[in-house]
mmCIF file of C-alpha atoms in Angstrom:
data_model
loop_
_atom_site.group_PDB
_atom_site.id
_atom_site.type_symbol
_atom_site.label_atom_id
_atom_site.label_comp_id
_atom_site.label_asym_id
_atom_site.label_seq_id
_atom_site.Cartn_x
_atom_site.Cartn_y
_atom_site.Cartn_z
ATOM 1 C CA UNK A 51 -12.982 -40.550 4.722
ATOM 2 C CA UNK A 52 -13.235 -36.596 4.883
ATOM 3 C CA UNK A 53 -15.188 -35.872 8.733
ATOM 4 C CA UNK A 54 -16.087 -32.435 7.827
ATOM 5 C CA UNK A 55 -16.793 -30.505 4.660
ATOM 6 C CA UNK A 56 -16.618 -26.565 4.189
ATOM 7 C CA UNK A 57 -17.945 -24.360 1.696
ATOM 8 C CA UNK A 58 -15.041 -22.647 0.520
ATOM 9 C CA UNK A 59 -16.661 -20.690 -2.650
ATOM 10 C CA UNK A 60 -20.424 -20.183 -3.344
ATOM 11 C CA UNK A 61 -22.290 -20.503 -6.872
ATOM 12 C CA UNK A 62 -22.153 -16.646 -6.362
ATOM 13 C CA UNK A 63 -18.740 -16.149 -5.014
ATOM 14 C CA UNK A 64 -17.266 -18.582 -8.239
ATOM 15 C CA UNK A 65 -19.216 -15.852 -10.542
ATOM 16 C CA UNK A 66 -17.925 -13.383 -9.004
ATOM 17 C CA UNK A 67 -14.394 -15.053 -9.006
ATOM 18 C CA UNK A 68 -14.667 -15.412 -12.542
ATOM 19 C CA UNK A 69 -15.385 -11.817 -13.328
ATOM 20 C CA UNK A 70 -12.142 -10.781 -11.104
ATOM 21 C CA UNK A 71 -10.244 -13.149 -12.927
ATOM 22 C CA UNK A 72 -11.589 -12.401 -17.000
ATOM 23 C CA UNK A 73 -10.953 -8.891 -15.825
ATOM 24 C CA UNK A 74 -7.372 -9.785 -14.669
ATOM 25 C CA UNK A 75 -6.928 -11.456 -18.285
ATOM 26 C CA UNK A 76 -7.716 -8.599 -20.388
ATOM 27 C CA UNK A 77 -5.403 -6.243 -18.307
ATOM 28 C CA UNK A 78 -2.410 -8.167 -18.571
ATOM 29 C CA UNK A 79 -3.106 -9.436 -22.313
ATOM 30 C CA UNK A 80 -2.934 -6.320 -24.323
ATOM 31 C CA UNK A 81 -3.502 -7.460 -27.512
ATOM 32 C CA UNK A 82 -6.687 -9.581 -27.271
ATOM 33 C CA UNK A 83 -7.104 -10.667 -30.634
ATOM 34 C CA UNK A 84 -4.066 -12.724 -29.952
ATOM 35 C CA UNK A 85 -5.706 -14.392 -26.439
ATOM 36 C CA UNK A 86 -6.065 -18.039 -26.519
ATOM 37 C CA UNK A 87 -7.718 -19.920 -23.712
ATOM 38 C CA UNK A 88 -6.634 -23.324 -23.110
ATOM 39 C CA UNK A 89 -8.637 -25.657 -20.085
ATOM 40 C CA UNK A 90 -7.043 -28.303 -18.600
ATOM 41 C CA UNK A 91 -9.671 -31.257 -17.845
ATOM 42 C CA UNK A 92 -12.096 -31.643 -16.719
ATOM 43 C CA UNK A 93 -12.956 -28.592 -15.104
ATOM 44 C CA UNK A 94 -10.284 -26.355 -17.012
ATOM 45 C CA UNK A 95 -12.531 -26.586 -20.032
ATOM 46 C CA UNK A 96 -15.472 -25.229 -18.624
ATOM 47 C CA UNK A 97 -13.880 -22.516 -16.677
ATOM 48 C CA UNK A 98 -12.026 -21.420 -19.941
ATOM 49 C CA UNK A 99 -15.527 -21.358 -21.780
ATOM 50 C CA UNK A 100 -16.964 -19.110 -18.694
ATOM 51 C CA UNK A 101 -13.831 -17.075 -18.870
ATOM 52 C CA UNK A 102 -14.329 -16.352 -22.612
ATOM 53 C CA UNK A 103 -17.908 -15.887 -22.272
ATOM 54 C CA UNK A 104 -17.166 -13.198 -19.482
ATOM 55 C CA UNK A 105 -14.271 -11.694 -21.643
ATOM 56 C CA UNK A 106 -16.534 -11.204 -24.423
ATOM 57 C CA UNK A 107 -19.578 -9.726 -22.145
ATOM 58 C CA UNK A 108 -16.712 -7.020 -21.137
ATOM 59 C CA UNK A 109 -14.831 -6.688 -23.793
ATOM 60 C CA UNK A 110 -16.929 -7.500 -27.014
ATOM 61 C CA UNK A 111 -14.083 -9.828 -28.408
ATOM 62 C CA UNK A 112 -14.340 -13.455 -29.053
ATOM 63 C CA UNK A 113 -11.375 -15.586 -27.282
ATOM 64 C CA UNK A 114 -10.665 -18.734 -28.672
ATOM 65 C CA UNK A 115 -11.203 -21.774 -26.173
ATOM 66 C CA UNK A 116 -8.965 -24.789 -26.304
ATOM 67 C CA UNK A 117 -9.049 -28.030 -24.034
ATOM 68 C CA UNK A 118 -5.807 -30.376 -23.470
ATOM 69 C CA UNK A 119 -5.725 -33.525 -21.934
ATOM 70 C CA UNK A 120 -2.340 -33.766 -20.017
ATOM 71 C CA UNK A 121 -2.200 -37.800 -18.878
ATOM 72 C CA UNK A 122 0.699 -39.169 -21.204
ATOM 73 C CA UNK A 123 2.446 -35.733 -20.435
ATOM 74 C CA UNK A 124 2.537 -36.642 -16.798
ATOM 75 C CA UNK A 125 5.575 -37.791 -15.126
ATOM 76 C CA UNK A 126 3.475 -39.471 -11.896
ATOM 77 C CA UNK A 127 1.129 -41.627 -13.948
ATOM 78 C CA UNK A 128 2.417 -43.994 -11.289
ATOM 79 C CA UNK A 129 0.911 -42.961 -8.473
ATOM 80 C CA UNK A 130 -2.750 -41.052 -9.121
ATOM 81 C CA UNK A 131 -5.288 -42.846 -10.274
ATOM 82 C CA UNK A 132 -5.889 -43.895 -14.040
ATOM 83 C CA UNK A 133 -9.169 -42.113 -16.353
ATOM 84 C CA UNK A 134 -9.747 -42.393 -19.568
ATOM 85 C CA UNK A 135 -8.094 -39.685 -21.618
ATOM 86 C CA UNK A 136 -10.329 -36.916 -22.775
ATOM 87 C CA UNK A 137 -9.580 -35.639 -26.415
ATOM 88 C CA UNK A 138 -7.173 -32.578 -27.097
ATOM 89 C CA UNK A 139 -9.195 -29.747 -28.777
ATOM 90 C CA UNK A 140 -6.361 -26.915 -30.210
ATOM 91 C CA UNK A 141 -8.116 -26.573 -33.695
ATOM 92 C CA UNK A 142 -5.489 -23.769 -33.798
ATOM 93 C CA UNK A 143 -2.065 -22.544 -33.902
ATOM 94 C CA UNK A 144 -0.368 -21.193 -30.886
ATOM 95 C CA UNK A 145 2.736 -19.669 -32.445
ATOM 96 C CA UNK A 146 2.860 -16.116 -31.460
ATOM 97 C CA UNK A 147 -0.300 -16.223 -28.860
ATOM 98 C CA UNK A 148 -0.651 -15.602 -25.706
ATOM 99 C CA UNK A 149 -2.292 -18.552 -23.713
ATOM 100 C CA UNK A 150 -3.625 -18.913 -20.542
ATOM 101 C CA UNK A 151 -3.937 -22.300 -19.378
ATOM 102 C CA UNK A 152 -6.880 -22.449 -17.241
ATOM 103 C CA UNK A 153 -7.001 -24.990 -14.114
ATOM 104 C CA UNK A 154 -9.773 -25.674 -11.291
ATOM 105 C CA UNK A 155 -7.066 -26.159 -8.549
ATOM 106 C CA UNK A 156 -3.607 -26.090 -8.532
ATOM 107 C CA UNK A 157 -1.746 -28.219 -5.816
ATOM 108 C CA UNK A 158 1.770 -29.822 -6.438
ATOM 109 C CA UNK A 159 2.202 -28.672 -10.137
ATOM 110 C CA UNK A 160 2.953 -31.653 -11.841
ATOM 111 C CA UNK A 161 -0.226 -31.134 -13.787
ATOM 112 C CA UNK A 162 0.915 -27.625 -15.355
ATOM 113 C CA UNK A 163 4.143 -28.959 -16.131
ATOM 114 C CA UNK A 164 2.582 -31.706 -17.793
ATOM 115 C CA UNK A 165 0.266 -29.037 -19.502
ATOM 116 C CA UNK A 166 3.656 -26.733 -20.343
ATOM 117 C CA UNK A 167 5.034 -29.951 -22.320
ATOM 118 C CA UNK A 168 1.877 -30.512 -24.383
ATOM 119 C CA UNK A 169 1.497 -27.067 -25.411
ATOM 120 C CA UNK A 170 4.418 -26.964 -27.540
ATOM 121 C CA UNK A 171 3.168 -29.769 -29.634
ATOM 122 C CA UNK A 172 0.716 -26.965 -30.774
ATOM 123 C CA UNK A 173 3.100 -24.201 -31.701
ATOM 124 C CA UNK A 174 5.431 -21.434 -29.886
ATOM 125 C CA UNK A 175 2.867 -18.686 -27.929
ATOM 126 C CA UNK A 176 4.813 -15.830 -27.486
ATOM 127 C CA UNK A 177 3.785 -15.702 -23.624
ATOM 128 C CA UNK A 178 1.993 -18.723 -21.474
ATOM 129 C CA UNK A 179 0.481 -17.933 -18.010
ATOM 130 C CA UNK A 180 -1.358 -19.912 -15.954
ATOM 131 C CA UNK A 181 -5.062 -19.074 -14.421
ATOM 132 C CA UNK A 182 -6.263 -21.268 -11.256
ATOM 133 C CA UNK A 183 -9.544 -21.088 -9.049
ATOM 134 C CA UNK A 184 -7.937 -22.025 -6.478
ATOM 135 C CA UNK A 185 -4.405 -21.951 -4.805
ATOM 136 C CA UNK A 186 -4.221 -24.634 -2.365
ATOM 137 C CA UNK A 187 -0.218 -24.607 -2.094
ATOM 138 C CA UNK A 188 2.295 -27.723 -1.564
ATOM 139 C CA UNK A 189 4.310 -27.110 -5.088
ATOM 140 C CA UNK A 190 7.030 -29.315 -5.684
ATOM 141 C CA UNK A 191 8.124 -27.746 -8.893
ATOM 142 C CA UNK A 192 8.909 -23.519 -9.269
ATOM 143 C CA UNK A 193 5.384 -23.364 -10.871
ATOM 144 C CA UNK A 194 2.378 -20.196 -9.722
ATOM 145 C CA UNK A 195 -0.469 -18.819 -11.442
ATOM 146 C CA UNK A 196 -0.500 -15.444 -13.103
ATOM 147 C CA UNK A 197 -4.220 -15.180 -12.144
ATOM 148 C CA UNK A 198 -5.513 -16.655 -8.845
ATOM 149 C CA UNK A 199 -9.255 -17.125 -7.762
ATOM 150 C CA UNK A 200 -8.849 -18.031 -4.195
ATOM 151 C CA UNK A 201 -5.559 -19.037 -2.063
ATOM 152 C CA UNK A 202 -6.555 -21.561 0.156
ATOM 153 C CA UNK A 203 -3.464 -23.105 2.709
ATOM 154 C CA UNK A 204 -4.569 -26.532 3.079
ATOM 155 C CA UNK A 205 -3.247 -29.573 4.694
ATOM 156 C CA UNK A 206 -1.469 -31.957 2.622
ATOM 157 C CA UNK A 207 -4.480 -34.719 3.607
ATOM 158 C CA UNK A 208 -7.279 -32.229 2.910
ATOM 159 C CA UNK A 209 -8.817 -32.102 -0.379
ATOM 160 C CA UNK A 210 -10.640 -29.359 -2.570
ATOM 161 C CA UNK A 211 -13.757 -30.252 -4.696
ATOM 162 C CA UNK A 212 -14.804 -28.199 -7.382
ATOM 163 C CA UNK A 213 -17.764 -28.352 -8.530
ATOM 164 C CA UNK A 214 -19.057 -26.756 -12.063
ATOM 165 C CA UNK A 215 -22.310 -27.178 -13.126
ATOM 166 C CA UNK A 216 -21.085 -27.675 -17.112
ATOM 167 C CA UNK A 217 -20.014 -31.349 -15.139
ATOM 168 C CA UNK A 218 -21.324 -31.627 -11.835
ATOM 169 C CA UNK A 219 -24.502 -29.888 -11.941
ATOM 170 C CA UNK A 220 -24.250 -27.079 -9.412
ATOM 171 C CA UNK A 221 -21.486 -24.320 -8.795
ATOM 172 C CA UNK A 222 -19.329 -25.040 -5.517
ATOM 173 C CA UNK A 223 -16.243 -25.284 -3.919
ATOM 174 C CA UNK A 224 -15.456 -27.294 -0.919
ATOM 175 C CA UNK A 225 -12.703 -28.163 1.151
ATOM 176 C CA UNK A 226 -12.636 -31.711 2.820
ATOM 177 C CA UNK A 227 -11.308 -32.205 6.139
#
């Protein structure tokens, strides 16, 4: 049981994040009629769908917004714990796109990898990179975000809680202690 929480990010600072970040995006995408967002879930999905919505505030564009469901990808289905599968949305080809997978937090990487194998079910993008909120460290594969919110070193029995209000109902992110 965590003894201490910590506000790591604000409902302002995650905003404010997310601007950074859909900035970051269209400078390293060039060609954004050929951006594709993809969210990992759960909280992928709605940080693509802010991302997108920020993109197109800035940049007058419409991204498309994807969500994939990585569990029978996974090669540790052994030991996290089990949810119900959430549906794969990719109404659309990736074959020649550029797609950013889009993650809440990335720790150990298994999850990406899982996400890198499921993405080719849905064509051949020309480039994928890899957006996180947060950084908290600990990889055990050669796996780091093109676009990072927040780097947080954490201990390996800490935890980070992100919290969207799409799911959760308010904007936060926490680290327990």
């Amino acid at each position: 049981m965590p003894n201490q929480v910590v506000e790591i990010l604000s409902a302002e600072e995650i905003r404010r994040t997310l601007t950074r970040l859909a900035s970051q995006v269209i400078e390293k995408s060039g060609d954004l009629s050929q951006l594709v967002l993809v969210g990992i879930y759960t909280r992928g999905v709605p940080l693509a769908h802010l991302l997108a919505s920020q993109i197109e505030m800035l940049e007058k564009i419409k991204v498309a917004v994807g969500a994939i469901d990585v569990t029978f990808y996974r090669d540790d289905l052994d030991r996290i714990k089990t949810r119900t599968p959430a549906k794969t949305k990719i109404p659309f080809d990736l074959t020649g796109k550029t797609v950013v997978l889009v993650d809440d937090v990335i720790y150990k990487g298994r999850t990406i990898r899982a996400a890198l194998n499921a993405v080719t079910e849905y064509g051949r993008p020309s480039v994928i990179r890899l957006l996180a909120l947060v950084d908290r460290g600990h990889r055990e594969l050669p796996i780091h975000p093109d676009y990072t919110g927040k780097k947080l070193p954490t201990a390996s029995e800490e935890q980070v809680k992100v919290y969207l209000q799409e799911v959760d109902g308010r904007d936060r992110v926490e680290l327990l202690k």
